[in-house]
GROMACS .gro file of C-alpha atoms in nm:
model
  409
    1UNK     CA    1   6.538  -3.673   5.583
    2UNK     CA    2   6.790  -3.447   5.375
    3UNK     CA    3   6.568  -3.149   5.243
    4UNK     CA    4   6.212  -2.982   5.331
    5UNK     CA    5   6.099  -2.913   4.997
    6UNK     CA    6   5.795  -3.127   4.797
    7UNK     CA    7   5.980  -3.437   4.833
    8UNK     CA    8   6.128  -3.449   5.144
    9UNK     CA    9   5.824  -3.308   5.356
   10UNK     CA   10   5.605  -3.591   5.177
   11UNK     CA   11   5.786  -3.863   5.247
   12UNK     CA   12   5.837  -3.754   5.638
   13UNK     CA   13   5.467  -3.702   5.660
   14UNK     CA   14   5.413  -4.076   5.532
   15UNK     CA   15   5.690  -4.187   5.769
   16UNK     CA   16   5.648  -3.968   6.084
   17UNK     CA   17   5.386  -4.229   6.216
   18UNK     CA   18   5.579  -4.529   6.206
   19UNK     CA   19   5.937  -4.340   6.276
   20UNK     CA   20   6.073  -4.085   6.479
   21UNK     CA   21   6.128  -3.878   6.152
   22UNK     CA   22   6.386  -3.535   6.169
   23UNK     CA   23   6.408  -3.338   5.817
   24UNK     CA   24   6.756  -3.137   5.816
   25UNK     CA   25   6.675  -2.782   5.581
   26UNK     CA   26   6.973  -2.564   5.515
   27UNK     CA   27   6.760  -2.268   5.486
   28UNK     CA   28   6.556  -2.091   5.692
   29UNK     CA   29   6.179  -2.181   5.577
   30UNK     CA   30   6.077  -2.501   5.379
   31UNK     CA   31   5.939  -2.528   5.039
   32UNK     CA   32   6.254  -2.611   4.813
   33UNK     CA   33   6.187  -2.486   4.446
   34UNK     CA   34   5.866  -2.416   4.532
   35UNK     CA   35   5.920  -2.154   4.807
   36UNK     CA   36   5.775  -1.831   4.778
   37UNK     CA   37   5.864  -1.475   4.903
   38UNK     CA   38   5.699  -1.146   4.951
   39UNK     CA   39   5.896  -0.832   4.787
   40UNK     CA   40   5.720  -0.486   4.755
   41UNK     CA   41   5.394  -0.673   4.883
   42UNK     CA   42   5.406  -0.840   4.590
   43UNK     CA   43   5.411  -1.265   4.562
   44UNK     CA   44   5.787  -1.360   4.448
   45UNK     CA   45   5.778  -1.737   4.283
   46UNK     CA   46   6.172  -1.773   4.374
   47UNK     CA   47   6.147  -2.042   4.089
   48UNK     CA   48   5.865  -2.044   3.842
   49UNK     CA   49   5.570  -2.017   3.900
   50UNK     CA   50   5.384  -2.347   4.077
   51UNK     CA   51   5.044  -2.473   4.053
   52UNK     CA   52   4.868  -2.799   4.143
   53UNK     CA   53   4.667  -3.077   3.942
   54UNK     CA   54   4.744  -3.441   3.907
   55UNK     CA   55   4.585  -3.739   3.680
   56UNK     CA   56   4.700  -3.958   3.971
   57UNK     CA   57   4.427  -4.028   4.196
   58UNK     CA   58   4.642  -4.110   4.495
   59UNK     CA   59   4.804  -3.821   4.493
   60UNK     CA   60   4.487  -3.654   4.475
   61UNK     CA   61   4.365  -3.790   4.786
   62UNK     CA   62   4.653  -3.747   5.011
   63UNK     CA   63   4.710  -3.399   4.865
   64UNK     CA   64   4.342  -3.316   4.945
   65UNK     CA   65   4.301  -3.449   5.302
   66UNK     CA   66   4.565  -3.157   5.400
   67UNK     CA   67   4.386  -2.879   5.232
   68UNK     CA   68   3.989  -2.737   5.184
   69UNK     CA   69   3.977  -2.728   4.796
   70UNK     CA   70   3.686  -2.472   4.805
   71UNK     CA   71   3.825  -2.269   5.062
   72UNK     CA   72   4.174  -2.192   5.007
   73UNK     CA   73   4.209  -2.290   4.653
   74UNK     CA   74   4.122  -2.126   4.324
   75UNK     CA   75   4.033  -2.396   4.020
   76UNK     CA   76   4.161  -2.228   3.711
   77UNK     CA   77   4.145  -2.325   3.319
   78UNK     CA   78   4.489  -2.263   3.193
   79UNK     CA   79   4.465  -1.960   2.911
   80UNK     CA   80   4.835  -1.974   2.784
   81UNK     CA   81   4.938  -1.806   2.447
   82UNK     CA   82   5.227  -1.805   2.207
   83UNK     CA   83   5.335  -1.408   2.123
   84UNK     CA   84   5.508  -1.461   1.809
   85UNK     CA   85   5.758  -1.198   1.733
   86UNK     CA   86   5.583  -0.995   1.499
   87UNK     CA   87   5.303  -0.908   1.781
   88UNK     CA   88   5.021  -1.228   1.695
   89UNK     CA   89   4.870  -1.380   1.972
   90UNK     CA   90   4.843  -1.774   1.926
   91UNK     CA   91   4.667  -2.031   2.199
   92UNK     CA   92   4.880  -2.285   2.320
   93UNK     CA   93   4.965  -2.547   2.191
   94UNK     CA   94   5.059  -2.382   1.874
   95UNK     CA   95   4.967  -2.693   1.666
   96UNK     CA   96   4.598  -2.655   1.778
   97UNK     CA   97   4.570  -2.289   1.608
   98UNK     CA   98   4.821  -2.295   1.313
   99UNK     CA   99   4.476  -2.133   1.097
  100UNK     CA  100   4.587  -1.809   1.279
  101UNK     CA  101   4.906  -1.787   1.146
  102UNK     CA  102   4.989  -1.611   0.815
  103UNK     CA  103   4.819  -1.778   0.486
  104UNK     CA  104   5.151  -1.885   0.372
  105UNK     CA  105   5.272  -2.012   0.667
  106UNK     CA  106   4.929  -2.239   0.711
  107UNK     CA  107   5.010  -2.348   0.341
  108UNK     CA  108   5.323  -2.435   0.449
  109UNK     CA  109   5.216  -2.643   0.725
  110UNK     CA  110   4.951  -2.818   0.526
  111UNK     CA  111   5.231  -2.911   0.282
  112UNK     CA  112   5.447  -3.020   0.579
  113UNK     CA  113   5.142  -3.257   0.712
  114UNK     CA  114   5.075  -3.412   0.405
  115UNK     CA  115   5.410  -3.510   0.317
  116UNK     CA  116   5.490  -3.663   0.698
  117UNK     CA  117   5.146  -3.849   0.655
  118UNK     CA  118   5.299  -4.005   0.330
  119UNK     CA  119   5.606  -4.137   0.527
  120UNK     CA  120   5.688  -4.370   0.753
  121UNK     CA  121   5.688  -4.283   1.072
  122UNK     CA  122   6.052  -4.338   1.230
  123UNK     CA  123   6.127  -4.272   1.631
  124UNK     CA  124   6.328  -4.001   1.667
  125UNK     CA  125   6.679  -4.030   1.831
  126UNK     CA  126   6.715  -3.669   2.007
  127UNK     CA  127   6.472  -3.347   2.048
  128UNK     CA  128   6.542  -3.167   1.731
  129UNK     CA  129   6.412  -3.519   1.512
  130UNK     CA  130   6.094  -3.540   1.759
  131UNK     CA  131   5.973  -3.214   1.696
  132UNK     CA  132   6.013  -3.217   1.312
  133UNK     CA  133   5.879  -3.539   1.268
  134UNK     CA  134   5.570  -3.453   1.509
  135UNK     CA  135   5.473  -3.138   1.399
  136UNK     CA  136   5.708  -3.030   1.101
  137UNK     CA  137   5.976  -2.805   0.957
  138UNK     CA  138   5.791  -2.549   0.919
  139UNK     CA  139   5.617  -2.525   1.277
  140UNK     CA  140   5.999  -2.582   1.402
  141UNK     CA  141   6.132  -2.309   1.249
  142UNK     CA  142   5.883  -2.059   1.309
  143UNK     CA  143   5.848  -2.160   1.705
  144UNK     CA  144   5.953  -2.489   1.844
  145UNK     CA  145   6.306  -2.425   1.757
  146UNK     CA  146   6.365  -2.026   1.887
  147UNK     CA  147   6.157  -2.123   2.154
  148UNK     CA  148   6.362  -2.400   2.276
  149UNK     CA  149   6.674  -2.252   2.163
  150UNK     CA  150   6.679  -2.002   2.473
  151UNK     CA  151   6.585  -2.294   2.696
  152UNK     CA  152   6.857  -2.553   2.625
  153UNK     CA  153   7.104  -2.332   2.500
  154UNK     CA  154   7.241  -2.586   2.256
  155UNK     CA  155   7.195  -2.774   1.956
  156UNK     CA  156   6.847  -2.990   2.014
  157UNK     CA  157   7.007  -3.241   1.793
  158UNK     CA  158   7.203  -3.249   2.141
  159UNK     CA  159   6.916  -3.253   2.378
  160UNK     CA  160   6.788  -3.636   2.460
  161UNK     CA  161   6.430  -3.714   2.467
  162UNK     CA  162   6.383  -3.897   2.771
  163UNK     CA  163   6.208  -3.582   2.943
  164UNK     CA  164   5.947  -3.568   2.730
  165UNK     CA  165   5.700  -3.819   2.872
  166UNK     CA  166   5.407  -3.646   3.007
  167UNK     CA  167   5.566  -3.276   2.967
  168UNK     CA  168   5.440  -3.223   2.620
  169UNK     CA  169   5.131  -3.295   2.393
  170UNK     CA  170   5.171  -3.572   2.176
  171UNK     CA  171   4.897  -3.559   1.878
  172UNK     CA  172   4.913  -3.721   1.569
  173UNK     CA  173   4.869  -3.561   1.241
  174UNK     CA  174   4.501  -3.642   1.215
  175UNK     CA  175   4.455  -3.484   1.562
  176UNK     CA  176   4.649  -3.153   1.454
  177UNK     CA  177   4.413  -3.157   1.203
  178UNK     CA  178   4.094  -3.217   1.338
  179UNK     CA  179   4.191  -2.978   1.621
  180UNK     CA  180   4.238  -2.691   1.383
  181UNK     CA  181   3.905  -2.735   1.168
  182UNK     CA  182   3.687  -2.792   1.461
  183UNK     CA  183   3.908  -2.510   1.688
  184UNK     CA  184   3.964  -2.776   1.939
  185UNK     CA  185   4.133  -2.666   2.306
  186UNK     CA  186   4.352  -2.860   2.409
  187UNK     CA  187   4.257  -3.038   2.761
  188UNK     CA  188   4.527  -3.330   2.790
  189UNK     CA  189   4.833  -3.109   2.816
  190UNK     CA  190   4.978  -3.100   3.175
  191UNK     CA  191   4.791  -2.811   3.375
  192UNK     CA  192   4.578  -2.759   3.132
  193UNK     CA  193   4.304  -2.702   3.425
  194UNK     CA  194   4.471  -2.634   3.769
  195UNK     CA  195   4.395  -2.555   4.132
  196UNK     CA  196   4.609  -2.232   4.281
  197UNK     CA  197   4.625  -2.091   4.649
  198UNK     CA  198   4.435  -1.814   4.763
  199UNK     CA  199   4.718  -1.674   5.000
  200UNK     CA  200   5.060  -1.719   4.982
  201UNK     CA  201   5.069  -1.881   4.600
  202UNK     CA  202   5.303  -2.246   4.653
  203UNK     CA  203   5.444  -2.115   4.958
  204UNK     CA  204   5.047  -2.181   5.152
  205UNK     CA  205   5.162  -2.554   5.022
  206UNK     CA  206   5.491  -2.553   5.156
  207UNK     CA  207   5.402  -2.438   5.503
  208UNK     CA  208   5.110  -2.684   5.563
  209UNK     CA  209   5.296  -2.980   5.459
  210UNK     CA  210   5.569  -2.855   5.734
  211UNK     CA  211   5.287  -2.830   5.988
  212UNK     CA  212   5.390  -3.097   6.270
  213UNK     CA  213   5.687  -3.220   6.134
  214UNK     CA  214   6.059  -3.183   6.364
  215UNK     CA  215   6.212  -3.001   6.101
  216UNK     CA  216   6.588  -2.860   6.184
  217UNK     CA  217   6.625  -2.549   6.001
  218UNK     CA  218   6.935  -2.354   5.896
  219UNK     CA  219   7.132  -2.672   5.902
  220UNK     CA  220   7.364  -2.783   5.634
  221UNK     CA  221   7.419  -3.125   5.645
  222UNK     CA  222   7.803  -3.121   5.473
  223UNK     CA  223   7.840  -3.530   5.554
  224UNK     CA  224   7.620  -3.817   5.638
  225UNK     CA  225   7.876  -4.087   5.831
  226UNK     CA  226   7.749  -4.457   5.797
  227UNK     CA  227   7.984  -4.614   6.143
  228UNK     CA  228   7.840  -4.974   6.316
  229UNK     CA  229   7.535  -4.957   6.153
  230UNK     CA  230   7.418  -4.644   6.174
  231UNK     CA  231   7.420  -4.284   6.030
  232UNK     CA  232   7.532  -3.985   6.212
  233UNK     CA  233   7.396  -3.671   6.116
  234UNK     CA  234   7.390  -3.314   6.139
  235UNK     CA  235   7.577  -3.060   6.413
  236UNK     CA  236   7.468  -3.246   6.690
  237UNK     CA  237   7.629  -3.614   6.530
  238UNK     CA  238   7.283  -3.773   6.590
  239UNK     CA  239   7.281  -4.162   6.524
  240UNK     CA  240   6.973  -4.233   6.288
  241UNK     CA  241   6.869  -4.549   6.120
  242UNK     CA  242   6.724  -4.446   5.793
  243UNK     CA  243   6.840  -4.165   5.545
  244UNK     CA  244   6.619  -4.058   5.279
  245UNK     CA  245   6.762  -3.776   5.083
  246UNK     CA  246   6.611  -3.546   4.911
  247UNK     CA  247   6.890  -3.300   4.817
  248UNK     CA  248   7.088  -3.265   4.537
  249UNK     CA  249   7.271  -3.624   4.429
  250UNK     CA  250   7.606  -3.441   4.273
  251UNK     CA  251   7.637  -3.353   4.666
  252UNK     CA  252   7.643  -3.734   4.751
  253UNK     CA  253   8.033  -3.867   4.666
  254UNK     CA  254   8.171  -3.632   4.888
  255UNK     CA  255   7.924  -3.634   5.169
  256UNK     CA  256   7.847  -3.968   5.228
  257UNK     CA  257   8.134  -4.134   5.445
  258UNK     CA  258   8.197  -4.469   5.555
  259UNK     CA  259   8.037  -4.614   5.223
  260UNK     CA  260   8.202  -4.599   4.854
  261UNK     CA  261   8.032  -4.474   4.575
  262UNK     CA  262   8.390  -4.422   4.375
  263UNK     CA  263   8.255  -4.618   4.082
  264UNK     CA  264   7.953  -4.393   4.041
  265UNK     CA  265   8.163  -4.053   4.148
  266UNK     CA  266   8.250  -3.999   3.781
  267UNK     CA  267   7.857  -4.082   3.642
  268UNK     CA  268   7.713  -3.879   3.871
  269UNK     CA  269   7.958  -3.541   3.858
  270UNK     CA  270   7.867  -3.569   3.452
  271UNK     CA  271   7.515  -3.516   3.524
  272UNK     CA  272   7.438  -3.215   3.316
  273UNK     CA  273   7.125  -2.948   3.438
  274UNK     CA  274   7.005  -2.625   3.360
  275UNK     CA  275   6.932  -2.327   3.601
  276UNK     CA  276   6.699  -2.005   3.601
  277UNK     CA  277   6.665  -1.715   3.619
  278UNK     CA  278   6.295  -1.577   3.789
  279UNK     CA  279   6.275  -1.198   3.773
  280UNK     CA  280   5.955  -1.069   3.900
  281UNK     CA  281   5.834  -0.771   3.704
  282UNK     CA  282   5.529  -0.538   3.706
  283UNK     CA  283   5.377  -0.565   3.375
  284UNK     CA  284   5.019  -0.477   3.187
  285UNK     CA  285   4.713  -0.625   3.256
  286UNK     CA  286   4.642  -0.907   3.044
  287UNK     CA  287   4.414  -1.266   3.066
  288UNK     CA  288   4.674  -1.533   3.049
  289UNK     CA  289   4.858  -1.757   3.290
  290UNK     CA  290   5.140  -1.842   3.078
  291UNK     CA  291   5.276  -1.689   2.756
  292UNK     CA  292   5.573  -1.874   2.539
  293UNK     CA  293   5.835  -1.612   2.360
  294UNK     CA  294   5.992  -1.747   2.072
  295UNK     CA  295   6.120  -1.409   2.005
  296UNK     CA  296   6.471  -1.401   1.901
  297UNK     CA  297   6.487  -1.022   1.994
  298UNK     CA  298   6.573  -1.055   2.387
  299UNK     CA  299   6.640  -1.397   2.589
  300UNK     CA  300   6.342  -1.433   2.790
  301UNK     CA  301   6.152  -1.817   2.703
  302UNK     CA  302   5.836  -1.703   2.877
  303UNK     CA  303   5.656  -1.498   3.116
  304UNK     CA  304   5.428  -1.667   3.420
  305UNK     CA  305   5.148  -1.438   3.482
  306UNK     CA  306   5.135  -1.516   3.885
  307UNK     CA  307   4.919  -1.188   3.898
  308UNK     CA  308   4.656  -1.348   3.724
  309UNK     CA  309   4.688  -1.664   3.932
  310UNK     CA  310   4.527  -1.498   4.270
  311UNK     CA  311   4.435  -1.116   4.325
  312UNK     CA  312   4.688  -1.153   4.607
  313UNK     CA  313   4.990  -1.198   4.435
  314UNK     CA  314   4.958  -0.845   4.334
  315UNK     CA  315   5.039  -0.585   4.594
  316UNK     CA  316   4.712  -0.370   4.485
  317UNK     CA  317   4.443  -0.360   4.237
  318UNK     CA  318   4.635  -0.103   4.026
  319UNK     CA  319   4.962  -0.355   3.982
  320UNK     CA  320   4.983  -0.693   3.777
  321UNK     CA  321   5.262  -0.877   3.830
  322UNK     CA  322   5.467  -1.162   3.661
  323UNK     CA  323   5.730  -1.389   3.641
  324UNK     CA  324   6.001  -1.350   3.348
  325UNK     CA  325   6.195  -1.653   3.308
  326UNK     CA  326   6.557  -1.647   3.181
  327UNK     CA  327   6.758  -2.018   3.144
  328UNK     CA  328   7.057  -2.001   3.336
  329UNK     CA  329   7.232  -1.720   3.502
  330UNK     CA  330   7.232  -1.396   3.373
  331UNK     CA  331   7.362  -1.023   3.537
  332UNK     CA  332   7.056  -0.756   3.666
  333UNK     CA  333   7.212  -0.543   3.396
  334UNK     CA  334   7.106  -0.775   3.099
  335UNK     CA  335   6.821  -0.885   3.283
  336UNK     CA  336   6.752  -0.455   3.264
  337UNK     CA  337   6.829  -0.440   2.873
  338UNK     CA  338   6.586  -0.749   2.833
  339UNK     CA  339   6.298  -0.641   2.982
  340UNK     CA  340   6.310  -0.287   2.744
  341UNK     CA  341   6.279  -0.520   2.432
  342UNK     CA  342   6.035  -0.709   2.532
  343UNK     CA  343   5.633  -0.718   2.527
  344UNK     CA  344   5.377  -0.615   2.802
  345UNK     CA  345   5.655  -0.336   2.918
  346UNK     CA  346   5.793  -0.551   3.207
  347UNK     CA  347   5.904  -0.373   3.509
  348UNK     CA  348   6.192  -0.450   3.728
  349UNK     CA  349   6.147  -0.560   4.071
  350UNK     CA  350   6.374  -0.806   4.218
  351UNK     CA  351   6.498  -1.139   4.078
  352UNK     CA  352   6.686  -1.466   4.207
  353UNK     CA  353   6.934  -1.720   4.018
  354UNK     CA  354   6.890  -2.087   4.087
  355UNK     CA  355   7.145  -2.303   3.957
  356UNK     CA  356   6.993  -2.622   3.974
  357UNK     CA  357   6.624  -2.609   3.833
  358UNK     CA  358   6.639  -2.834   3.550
  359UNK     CA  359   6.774  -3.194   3.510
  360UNK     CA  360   6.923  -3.267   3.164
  361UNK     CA  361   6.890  -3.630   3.110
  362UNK     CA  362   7.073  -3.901   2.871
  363UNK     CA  363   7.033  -4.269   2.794
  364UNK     CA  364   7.198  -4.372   3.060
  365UNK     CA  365   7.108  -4.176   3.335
  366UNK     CA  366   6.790  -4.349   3.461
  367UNK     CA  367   7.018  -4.694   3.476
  368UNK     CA  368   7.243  -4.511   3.684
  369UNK     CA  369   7.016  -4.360   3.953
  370UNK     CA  370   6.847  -4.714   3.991
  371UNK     CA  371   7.206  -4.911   3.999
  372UNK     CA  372   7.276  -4.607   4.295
  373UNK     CA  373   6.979  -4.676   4.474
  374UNK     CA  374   6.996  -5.087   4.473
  375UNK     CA  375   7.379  -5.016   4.588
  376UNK     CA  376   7.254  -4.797   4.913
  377UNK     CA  377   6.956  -4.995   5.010
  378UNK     CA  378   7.148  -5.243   5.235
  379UNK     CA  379   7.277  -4.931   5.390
  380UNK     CA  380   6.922  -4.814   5.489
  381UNK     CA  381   6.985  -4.521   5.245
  382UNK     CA  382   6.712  -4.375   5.026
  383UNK     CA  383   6.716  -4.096   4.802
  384UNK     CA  384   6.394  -3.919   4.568
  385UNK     CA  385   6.351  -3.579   4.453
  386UNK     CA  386   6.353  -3.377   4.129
  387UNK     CA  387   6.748  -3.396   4.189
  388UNK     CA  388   6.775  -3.653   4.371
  389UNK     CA  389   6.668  -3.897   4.130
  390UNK     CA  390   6.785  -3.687   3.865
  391UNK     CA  391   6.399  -3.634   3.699
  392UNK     CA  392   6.191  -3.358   3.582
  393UNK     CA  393   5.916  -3.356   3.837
  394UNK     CA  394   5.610  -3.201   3.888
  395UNK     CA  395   5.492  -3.102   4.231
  396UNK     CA  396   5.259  -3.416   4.204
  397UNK     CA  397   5.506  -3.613   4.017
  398UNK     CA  398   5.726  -3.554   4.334
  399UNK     CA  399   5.501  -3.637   4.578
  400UNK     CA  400   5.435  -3.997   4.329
  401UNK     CA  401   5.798  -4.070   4.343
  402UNK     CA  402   5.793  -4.005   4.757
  403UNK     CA  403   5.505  -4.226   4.809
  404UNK     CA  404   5.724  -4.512   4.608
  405UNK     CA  405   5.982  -4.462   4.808
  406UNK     CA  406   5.817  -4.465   5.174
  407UNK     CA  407   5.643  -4.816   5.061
  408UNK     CA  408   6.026  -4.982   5.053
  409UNK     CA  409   6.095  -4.834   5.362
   0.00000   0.00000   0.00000
């Protein structure tokens, strides 16, 4: 197994009883995007800021055999809020509580609603067309489109839609409605309710899903070589039957030897992502887990209140800490410049740049990573992961698409 993050310890944990299972992890603890660090004895989400729920019951089960819910976890009801520019505080999802907003903007909205109630209702071709036609211009202008703006950094006419399924809310006009007169939360929305570590935030995850696996770590694994009908691996050249990788698939082309993948070298290499930028920050005291900046003042999409997640995140009772998220890569100087525009008088403390956080989808890609994957399989090569398999994932979503893949092994 390439990779000791979500995906890769998963699927060696369902394996590692009917194989003799080695995970290869080029750095030095495991946890992939979910790995955690401590800095100033305060928690450091490297990447985000993770927490755990699932609507799949089988994931629920298997996650839950490996931990004490009541013990080590904290259940939490998500309290996330939109900070509009000019100071207002607005629950998320915005839709839910547009009766906040300013009288003219509400009858703005109720015009908007009307009118898209009128019309037929077409299916929209890219991101920009969803949003207008699901909530209207005149929510899009005043926070879907600044908001996602600094997270795509392009046109959202550009940005395909394929992403969307189960990220977002979906209500229909009646429900935006209904959910505004009767001051409806909103409890479908992904962590909407979630379950967060007492110690160690997603790192306590990481480390118990490591616990008795043969995991080689600080090794790079630059090429996997398929000769006589088997793979050899790793510093030592060890012969193994079975791959499953869990890295990065732009990586693949040049590493894998011994088997062509020249007519998928080009598809693959114009795989477009997104990365972050996590700065952890002191900042004030405040009740939410999550709060969306559509500002246009500073470049900053949110801030993930980890502070707020478990007492000891925070490196005493006096501090509250939180993660500012930037898309992309940007210097500590700007980072610096930032932070002074922006609300709740973030603090500097250390941050890290991760290229690859976010998969940027087409059409085409999903064909592409199942043609891959049906062109391998003879090999005894197997690949899942958020970047592996080229999808948005979830910690649970992960652990879904490992389970898949162990059952065709």
């Amino acid at each position: 197994v390439i990779g000791a993050g979500v995906s890769g310890m998963t699927i060696a944990r369902l394996l590692k009883d009917k194989y003799q299972v080695v995970i290869y992890e080029k750095e030095a603890t495991p946890g992939g995007l979910i790995r955690c660090k401590r800095v100033e004895g305060n928690l450091f989400h490297t990447c985000g800021g993770h927490v755990f729920n699932s609507k799949l019951p089988h994931v629920l089960d298997w996650f839950w055999n490996m931990f004490d819910k009541e013990q080590e976890f904290i259940k939490t009801e998500r309290n996330s809020v939109v900070l509009m520019p000019d100071g207002l505080e607005v629950p998320y999802p915005i839709e839910n509580h547009t009766y906040l907003l300013p009288d003219e903007t509400v009858k703005a909205i109720v015009q908007d609603l009307v009118l898209m109630a009128q019309q037929d209702r077409k299916e929209a071709s890219n991101f920009e067309e969803f949003l207008i036609r699901r909530f209207g211009k005149t929510l899009y202008e005043a926070y879907f489109r600044p908001y996602n703006k600094k997270i795509w950094r392009r046109p959202l006419s550009d940005v395909p839609i394929s992403w969307l399924e189960g990220k977002l809310p979906m209500p229909t006009i009646e429900e935006i409605i209904y959910n505004n007169i009767k001051k409806v939360k909103e409890k479908s929305f992904v962590h909407s309710t979630f379950w967060y570590e007492k110690e160690n935030g997603s790192q306590f995850i990481a480390d118990r899903l490591s616990d008795g696996l043969d995991i080689r770590y600080s090794e790079s694994i630059d090429e996997l070589s398929f000769e006589n009908g088997k793979w050899r691996v790793g510093q030592d050249y060890e012969l193994f039957d079975k791959v499953v990788f869990c890295g990065n698939i732009k990586a693949l082309p040049k590493m894998i030897k011994g088997v062509s993948l020249g007519r998928f070298a080009n598809q693959i290499d114009a795989l477009e992502y997104h990365g972050t930028t996590s700065v952890l920050c002191k900042i004030d005291k405040n009740p939410y887990s999550w709060i969306y900046l559509p500002s246009e003042e500073y470049e900053a999409h949110r801030i993930i209140c980890t502070g707020n997640f478990a007492a000891s995140n925070n490196a005493d009772e006096k501090t509250m800490t939180g993660t500012v998220e930037f898309t992309d890569e940007i210097a500590e100087s700007d980072i610096k410049k930032n932070l002074e525009r922006m609300p709740l008088h973030p603090q500097y403390i250390t941050h890290q740049y991760n290229q690859y956080t976010y998969p940027i989808q087409d059409t085409h890609t999903r064909q592409i990573i199942r043609d891959l994957k049906k062109e391998l399989v003879p090999y005894q090569f197997f690949f899942t992961g958020r970047f592996a398999d080229w999808e948005y994932y979830n910690m649970d979503a992960a652990m879904d698409a490992a389970m898949k893949t162990s059952n065709t092994i």
